[in-house]
Short mmCIF file of the C-alpha atoms (twelve columns), coordinates in Angstrom:
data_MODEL
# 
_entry.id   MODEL 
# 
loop_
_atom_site.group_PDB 
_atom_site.id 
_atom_site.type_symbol 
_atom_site.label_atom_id 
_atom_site.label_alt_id 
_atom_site.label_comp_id 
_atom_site.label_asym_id 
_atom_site.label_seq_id 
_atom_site.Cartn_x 
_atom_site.Cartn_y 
_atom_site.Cartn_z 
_atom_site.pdbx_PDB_model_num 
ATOM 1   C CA . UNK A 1   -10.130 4.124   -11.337 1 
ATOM 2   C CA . UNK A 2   -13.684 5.864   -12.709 1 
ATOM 3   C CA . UNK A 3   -16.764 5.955   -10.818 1 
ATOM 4   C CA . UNK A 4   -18.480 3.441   -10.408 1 
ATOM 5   C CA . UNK A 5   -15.672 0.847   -10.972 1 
ATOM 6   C CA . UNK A 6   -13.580 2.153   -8.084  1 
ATOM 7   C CA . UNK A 7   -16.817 1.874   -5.958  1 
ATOM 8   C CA . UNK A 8   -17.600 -1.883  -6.703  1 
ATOM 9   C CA . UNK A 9   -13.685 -2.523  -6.300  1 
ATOM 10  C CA . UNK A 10  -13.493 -0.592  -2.505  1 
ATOM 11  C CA . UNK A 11  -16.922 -3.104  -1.597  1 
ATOM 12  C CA . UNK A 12  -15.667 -6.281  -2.827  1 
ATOM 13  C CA . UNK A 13  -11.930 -5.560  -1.481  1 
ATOM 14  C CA . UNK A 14  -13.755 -4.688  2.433   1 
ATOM 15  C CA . UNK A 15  -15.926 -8.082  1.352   1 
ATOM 16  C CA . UNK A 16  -13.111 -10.127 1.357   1 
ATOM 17  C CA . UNK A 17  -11.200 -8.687  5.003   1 
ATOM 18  C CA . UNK A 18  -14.608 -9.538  6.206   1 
ATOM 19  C CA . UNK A 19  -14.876 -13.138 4.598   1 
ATOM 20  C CA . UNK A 20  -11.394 -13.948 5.811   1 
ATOM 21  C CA . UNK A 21  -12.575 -13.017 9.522   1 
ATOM 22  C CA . UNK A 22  -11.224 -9.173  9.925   1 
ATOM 23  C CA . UNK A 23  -12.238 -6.061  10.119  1 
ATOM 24  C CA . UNK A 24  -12.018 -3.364  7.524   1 
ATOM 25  C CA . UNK A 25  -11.650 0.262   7.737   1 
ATOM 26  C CA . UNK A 26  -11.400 2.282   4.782   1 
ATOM 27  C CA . UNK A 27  -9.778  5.819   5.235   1 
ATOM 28  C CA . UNK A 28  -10.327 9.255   3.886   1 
ATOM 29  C CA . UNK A 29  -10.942 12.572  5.172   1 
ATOM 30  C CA . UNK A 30  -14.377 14.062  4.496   1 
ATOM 31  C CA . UNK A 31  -15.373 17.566  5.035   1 
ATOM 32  C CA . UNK A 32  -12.022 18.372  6.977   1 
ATOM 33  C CA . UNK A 33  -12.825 15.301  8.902   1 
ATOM 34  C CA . UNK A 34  -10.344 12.699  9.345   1 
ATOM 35  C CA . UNK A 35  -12.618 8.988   8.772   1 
ATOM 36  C CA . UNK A 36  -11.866 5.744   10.108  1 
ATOM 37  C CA . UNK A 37  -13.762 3.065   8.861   1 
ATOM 38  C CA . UNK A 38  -16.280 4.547   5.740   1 
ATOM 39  C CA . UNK A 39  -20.279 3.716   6.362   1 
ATOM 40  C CA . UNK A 40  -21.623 2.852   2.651   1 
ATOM 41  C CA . UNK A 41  -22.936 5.891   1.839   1 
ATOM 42  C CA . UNK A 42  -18.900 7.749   2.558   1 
ATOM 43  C CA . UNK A 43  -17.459 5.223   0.454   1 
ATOM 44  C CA . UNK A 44  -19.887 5.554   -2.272  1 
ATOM 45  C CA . UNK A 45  -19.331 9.314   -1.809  1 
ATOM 46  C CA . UNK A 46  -15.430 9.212   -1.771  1 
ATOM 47  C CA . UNK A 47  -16.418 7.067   -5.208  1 
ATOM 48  C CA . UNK A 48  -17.813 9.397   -6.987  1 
ATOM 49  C CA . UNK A 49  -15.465 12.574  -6.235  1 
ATOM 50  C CA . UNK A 50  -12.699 10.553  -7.527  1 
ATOM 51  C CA . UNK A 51  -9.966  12.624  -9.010  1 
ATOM 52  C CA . UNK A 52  -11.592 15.940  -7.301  1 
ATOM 53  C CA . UNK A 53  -10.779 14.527  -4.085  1 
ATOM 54  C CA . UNK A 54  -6.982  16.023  -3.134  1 
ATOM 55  C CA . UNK A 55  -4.528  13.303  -3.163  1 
ATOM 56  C CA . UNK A 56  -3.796  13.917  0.783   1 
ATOM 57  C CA . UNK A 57  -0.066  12.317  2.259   1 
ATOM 58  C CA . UNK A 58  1.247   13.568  5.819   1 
ATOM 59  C CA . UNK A 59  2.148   16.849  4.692   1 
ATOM 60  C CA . UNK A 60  -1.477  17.767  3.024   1 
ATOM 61  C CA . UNK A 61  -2.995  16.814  6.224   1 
ATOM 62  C CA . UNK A 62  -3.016  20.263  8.144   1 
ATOM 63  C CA . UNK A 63  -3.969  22.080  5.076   1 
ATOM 64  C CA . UNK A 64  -7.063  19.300  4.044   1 
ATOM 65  C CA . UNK A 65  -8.654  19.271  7.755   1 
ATOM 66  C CA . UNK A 66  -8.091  23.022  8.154   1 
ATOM 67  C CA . UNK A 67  -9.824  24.025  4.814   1 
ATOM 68  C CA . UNK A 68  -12.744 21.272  5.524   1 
ATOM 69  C CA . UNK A 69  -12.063 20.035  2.050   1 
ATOM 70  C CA . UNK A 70  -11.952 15.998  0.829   1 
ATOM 71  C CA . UNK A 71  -8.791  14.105  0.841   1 
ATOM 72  C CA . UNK A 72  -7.475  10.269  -0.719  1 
ATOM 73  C CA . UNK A 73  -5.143  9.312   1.977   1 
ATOM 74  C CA . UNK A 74  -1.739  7.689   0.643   1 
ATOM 75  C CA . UNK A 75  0.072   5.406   2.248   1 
ATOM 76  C CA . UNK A 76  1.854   7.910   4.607   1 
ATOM 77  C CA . UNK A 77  -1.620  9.651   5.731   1 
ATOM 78  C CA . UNK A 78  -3.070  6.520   5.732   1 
ATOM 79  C CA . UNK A 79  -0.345  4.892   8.149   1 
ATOM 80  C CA . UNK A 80  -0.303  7.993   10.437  1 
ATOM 81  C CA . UNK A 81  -4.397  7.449   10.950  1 
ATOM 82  C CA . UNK A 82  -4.438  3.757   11.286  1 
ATOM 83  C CA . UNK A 83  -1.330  4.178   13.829  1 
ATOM 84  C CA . UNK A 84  -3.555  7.132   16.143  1 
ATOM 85  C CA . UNK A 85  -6.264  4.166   16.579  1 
ATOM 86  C CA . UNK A 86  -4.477  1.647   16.926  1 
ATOM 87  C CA . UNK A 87  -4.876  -0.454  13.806  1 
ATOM 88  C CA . UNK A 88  -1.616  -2.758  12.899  1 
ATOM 89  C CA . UNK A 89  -2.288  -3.603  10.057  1 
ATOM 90  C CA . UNK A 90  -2.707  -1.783  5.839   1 
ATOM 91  C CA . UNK A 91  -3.589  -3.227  2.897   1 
ATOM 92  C CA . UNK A 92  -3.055  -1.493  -0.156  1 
ATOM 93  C CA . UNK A 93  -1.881  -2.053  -4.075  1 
ATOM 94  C CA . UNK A 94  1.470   -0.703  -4.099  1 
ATOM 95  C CA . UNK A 95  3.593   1.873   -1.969  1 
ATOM 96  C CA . UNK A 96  5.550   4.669   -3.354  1 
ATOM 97  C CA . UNK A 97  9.168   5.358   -3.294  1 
ATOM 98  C CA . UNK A 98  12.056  6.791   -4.878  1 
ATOM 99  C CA . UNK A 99  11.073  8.144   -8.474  1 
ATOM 100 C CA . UNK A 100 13.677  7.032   -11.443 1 
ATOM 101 C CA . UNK A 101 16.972  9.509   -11.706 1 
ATOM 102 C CA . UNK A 102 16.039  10.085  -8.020  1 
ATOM 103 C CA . UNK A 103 18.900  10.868  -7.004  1 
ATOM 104 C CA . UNK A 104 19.479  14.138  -9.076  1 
ATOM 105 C CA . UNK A 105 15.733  14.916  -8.611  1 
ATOM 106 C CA . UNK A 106 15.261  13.907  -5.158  1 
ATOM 107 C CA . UNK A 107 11.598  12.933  -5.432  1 
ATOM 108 C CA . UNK A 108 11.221  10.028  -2.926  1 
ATOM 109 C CA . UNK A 109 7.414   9.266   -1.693  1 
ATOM 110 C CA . UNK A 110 6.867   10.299  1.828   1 
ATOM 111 C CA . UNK A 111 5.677   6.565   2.063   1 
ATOM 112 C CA . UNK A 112 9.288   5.279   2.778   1 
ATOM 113 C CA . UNK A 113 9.644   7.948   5.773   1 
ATOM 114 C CA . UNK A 114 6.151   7.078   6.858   1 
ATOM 115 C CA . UNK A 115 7.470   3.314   7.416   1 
ATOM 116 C CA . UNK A 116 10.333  4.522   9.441   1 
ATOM 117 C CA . UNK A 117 8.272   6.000   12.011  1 
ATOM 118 C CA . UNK A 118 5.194   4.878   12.114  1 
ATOM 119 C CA . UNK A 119 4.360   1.575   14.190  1 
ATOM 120 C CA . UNK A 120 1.813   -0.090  11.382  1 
ATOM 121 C CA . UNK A 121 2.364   -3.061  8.956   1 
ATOM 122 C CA . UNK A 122 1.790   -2.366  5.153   1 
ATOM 123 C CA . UNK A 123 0.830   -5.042  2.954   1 
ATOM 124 C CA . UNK A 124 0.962   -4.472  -0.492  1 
ATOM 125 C CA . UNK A 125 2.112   -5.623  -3.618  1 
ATOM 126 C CA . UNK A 126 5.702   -4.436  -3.446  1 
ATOM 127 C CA . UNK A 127 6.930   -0.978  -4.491  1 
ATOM 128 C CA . UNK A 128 5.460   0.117   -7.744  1 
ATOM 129 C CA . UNK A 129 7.045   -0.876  -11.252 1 
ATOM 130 C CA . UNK A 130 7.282   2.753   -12.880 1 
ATOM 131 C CA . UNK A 131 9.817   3.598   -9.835  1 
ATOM 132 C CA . UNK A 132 13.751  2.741   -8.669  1 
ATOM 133 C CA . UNK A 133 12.913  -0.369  -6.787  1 
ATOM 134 C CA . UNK A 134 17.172  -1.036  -5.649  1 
ATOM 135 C CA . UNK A 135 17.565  2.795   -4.219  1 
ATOM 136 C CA . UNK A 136 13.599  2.495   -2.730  1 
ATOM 137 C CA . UNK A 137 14.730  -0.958  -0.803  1 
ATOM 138 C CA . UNK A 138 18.134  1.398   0.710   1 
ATOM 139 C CA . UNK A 139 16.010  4.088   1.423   1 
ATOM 140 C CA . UNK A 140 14.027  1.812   3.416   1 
ATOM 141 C CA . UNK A 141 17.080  0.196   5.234   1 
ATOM 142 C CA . UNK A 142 18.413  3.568   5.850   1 
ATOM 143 C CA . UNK A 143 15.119  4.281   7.609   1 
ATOM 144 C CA . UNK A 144 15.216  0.837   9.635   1 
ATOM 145 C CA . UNK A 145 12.245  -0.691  7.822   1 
ATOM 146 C CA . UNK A 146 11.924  -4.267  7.785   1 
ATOM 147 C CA . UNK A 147 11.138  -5.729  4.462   1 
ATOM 148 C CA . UNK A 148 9.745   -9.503  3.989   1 
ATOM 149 C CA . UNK A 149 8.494   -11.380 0.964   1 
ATOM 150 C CA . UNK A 150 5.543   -13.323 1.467   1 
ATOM 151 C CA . UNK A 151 6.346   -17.109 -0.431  1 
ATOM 152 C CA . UNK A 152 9.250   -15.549 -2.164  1 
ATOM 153 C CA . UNK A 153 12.633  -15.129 -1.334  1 
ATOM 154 C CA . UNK A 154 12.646  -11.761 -4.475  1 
ATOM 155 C CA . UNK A 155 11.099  -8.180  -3.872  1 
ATOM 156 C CA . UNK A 156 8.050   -8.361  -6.185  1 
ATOM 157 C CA . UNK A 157 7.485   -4.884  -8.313  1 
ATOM 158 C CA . UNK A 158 3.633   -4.354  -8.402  1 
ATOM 159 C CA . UNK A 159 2.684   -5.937  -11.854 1 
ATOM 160 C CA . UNK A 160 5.505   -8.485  -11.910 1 
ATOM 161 C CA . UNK A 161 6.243   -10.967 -8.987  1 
ATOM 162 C CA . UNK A 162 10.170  -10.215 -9.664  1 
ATOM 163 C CA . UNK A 163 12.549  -7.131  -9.412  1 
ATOM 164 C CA . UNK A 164 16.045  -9.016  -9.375  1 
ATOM 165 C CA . UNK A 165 16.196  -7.738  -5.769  1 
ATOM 166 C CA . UNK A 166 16.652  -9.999  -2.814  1 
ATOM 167 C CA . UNK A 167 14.767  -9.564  0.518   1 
ATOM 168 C CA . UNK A 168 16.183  -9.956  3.630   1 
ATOM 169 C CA . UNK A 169 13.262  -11.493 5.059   1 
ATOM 170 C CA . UNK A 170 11.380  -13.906 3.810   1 
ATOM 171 C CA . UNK A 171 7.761   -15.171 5.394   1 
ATOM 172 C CA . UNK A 172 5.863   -18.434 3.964   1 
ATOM 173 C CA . UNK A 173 2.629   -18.315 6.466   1 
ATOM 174 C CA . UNK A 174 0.495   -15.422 7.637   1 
ATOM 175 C CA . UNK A 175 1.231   -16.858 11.208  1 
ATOM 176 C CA . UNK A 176 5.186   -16.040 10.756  1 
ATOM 177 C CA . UNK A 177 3.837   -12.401 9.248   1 
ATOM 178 C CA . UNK A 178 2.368   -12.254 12.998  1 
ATOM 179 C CA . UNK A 179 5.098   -12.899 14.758  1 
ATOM 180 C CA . UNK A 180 7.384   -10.470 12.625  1 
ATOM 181 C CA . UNK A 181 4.539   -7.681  13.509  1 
ATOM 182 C CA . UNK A 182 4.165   -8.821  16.892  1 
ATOM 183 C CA . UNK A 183 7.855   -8.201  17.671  1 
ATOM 184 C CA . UNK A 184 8.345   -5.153  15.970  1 
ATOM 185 C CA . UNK A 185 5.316   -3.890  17.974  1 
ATOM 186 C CA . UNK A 186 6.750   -5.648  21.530  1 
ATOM 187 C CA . UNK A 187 9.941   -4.635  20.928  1 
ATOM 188 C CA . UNK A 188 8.923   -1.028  20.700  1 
ATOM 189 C CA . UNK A 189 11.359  0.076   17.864  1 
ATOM 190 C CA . UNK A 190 8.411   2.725   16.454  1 
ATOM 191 C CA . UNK A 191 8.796   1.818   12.601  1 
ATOM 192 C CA . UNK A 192 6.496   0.514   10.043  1 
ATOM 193 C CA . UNK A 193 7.499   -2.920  7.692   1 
ATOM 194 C CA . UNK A 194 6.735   -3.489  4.714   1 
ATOM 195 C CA . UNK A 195 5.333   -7.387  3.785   1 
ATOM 196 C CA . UNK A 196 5.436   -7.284  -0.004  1 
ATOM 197 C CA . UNK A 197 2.703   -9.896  -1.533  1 
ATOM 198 C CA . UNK A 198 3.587   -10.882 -5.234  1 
ATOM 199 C CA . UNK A 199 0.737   -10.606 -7.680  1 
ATOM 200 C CA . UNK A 200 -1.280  -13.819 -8.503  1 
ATOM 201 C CA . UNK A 201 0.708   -15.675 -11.290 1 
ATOM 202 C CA . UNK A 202 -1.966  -15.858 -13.831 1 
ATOM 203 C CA . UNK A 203 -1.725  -12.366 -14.296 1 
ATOM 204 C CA . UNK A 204 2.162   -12.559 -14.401 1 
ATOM 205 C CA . UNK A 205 2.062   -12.949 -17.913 1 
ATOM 206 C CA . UNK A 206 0.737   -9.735  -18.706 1 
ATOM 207 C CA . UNK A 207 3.746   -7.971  -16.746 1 
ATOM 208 C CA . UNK A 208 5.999   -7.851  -20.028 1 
ATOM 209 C CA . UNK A 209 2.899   -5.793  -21.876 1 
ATOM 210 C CA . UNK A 210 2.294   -3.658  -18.828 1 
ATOM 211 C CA . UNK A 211 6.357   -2.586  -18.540 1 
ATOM 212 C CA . UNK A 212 6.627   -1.921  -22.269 1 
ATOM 213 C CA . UNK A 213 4.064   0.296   -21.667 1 
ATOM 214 C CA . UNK A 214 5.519   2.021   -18.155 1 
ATOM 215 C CA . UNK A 215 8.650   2.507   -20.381 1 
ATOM 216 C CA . UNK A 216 6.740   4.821   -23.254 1 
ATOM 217 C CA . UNK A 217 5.263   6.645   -20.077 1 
ATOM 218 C CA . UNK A 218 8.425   7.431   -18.572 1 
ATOM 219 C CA . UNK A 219 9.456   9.130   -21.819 1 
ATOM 220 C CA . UNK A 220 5.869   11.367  -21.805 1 
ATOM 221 C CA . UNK A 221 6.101   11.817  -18.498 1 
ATOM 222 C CA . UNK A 222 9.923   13.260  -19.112 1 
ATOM 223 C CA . UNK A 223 8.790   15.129  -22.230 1 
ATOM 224 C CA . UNK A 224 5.750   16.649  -20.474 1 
ATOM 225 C CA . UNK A 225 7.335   17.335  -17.222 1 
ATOM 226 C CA . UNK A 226 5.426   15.671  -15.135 1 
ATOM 227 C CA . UNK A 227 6.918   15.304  -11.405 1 
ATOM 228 C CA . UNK A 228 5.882   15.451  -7.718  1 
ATOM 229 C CA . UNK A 229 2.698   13.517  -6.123  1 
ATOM 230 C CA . UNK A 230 1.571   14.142  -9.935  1 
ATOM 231 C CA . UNK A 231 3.900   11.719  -11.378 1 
ATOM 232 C CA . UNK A 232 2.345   8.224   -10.120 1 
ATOM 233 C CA . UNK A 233 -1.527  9.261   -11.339 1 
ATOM 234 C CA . UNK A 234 0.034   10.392  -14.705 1 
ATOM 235 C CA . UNK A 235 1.857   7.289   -15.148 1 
ATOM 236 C CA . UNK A 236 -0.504  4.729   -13.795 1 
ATOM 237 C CA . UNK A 237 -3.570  6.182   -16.362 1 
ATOM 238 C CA . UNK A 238 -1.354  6.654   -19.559 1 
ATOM 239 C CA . UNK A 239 0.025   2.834   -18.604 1 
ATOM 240 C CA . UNK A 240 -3.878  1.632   -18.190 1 
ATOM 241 C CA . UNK A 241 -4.298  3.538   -21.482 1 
ATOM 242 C CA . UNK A 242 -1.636  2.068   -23.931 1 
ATOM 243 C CA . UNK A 243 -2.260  -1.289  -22.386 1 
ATOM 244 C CA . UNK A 244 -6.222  -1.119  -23.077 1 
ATOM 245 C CA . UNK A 245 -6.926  -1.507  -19.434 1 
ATOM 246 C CA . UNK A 246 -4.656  -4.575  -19.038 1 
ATOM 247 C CA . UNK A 247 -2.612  -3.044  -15.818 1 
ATOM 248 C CA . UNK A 248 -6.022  -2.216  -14.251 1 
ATOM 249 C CA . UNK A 249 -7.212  -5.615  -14.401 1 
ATOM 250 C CA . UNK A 250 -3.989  -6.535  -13.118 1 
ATOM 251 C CA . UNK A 251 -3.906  -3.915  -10.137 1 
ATOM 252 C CA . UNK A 252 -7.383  -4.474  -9.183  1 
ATOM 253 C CA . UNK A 253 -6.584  -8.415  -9.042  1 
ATOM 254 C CA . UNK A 254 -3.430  -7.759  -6.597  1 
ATOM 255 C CA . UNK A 255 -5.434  -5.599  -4.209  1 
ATOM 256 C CA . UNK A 256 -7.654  -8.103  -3.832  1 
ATOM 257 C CA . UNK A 257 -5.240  -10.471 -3.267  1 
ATOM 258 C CA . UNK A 258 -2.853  -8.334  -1.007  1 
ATOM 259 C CA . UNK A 259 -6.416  -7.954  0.987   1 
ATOM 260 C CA . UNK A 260 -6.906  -11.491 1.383   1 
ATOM 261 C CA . UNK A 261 -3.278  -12.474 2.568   1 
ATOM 262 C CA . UNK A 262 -3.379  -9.110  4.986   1 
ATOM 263 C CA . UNK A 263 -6.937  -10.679 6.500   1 
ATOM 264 C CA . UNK A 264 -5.423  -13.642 7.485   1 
ATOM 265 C CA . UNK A 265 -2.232  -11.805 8.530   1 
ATOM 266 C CA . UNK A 266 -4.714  -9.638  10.845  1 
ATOM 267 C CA . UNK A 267 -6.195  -12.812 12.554  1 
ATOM 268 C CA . UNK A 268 -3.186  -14.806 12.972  1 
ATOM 269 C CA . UNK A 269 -2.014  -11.488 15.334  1 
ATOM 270 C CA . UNK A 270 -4.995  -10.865 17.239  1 
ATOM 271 C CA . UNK A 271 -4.760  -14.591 17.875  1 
ATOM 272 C CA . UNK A 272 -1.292  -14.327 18.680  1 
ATOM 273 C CA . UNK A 273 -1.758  -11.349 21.490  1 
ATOM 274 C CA . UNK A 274 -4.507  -12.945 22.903  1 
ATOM 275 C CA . UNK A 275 -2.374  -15.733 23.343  1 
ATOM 276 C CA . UNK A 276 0.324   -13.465 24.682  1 
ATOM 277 C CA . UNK A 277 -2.693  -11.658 26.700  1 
ATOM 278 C CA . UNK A 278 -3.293  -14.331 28.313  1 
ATOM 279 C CA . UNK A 279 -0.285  -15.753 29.035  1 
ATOM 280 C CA . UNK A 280 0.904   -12.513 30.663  1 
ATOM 281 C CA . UNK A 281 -2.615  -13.269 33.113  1 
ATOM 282 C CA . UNK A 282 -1.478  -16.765 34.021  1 
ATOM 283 C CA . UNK A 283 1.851   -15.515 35.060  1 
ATOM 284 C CA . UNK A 284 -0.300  -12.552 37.043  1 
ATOM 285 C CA . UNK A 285 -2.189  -15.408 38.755  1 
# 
């Protein structure tokens, strides 16, 4: 997303946690320095290195903080900070996962691991479109990850609120989101879930455009050979390119949206362990 675009998006996306009664904290690492929660002048910072920032996941970390450089967190870094201060709950577009003809190539997004051992709930728009969503939802049962639907009882993929894959779990409120989170977190089982929001359905329409278009990628992509953590950026700006910025309208629409829903997800469980707070003092008493 260009400068200042991905600016205005990051303030009106932290606008609406904080309309919806939450608290949001944008990561990145700055200067070698892991951030939690970006002032104004960070985020308007992080804005405008865009692309010159290094796309940072778990395994960048070391290298990013050590050589005091500037890093975009991806799900997996992102997880892994929220998790060290205690934050439950990430909203983001969409998470990675296992790249097409994965299984010969064995590119699968350190995302999915991320969720299997990391205590923090990601909300997001599914997994996205240009990847295997069937083999991404094993991977994630392999790794013990719960996976719920919010108001659907199909896996939504990014730009289009259906896959053909089934979920397991479905959730219809953001108060039965935190009591799925809540019990994960009581329970102590020291995974992630994923709670997969489908995109609004006005801009469901515009899914058959946008996977025409994630098709002709996947050939240039192939043709190019373009793979690793350079895949997704390739694919996602040639996509926003053939559709004449179609899928970014779309993907800046369903992270507000995934935003909104995780907000009210984020009250319902600080309500709920207060409640459980203070029923555990009663019982004290």
């Amino acid at each position: 997303m260009p400068y200042p675009q991905n600016l205005q998006t990051a303030k009106e996306v932290e606008a609406i946690v904080r309309e919806n009664g939450a608290v949001p904290a944008t990561i990145a690492i700055l200067d070698g320095v892991p951030c939690i929660g970006l002032n104004n002048a960070q985020l308007e910072r992080l804005a405008k290195l865009g692309i010159n920032a290094q796309k940072t996941s778990r395994r960048d970390i070391p290298h990013v903080v050590a050589a005091g450089s500037n890093g975009a967190t991806t799900v997996s870094a992102t997880m892994f900070f929220a998790s060290k201060v205690g934050i439950p709950i990430f909203v983001t577009g969409g998470i990675g996962g296992v790249h097409r003809h994965g299984e010969t190539t064995m590119d699968i997004s350190s995302d999915l691991t991320e969720l299997g051992k990391t205590p923090v709930a990601v909300i997001s728009a599914g997994v996205k479109s240009i990847l295997d969503i069937p083999r991404t939802l094993e991977y994630l049962e392999t790794q013990g990850v719960t996976v719920a639907a919010y108001k659907t009882n199909e896996f939504p993929a990014f730009f289009s609120g259906t896959s053909g894959c089934k979920v397991p779990c479905r959730v219809d409120t953001p108060e039965q989101c935190a009591r799925l989170i809540h019990a994960n977190l009581k329970l102590g089982l020291g995974s992630g879930m994923l709670i997969a929001v489908p995109i609004p359905e006005k801009h469901v329409s515009a899914g058959n455009v946008i996977e025409s278009a994630i098709q002709k990628s996947l050939e240039e992509a192939k043709l190019k050979n373009v793979t690793g953590n350079a895949a997704t950026p390739f694919l996602l700006a040639r996509v926003n390119e053939l559709t004449g910025g179609v899928s970014l309208a779309a993907n800046i629409t369903l992270v507000k949206n995934n935003a909104f829903v995780g907000a009210k997800i984020a009250v319902a469980l600080a309500n709920l362990q207060q409640c459980s707070k203070n029923g555990r003092l009663r019982s004290a008493l």
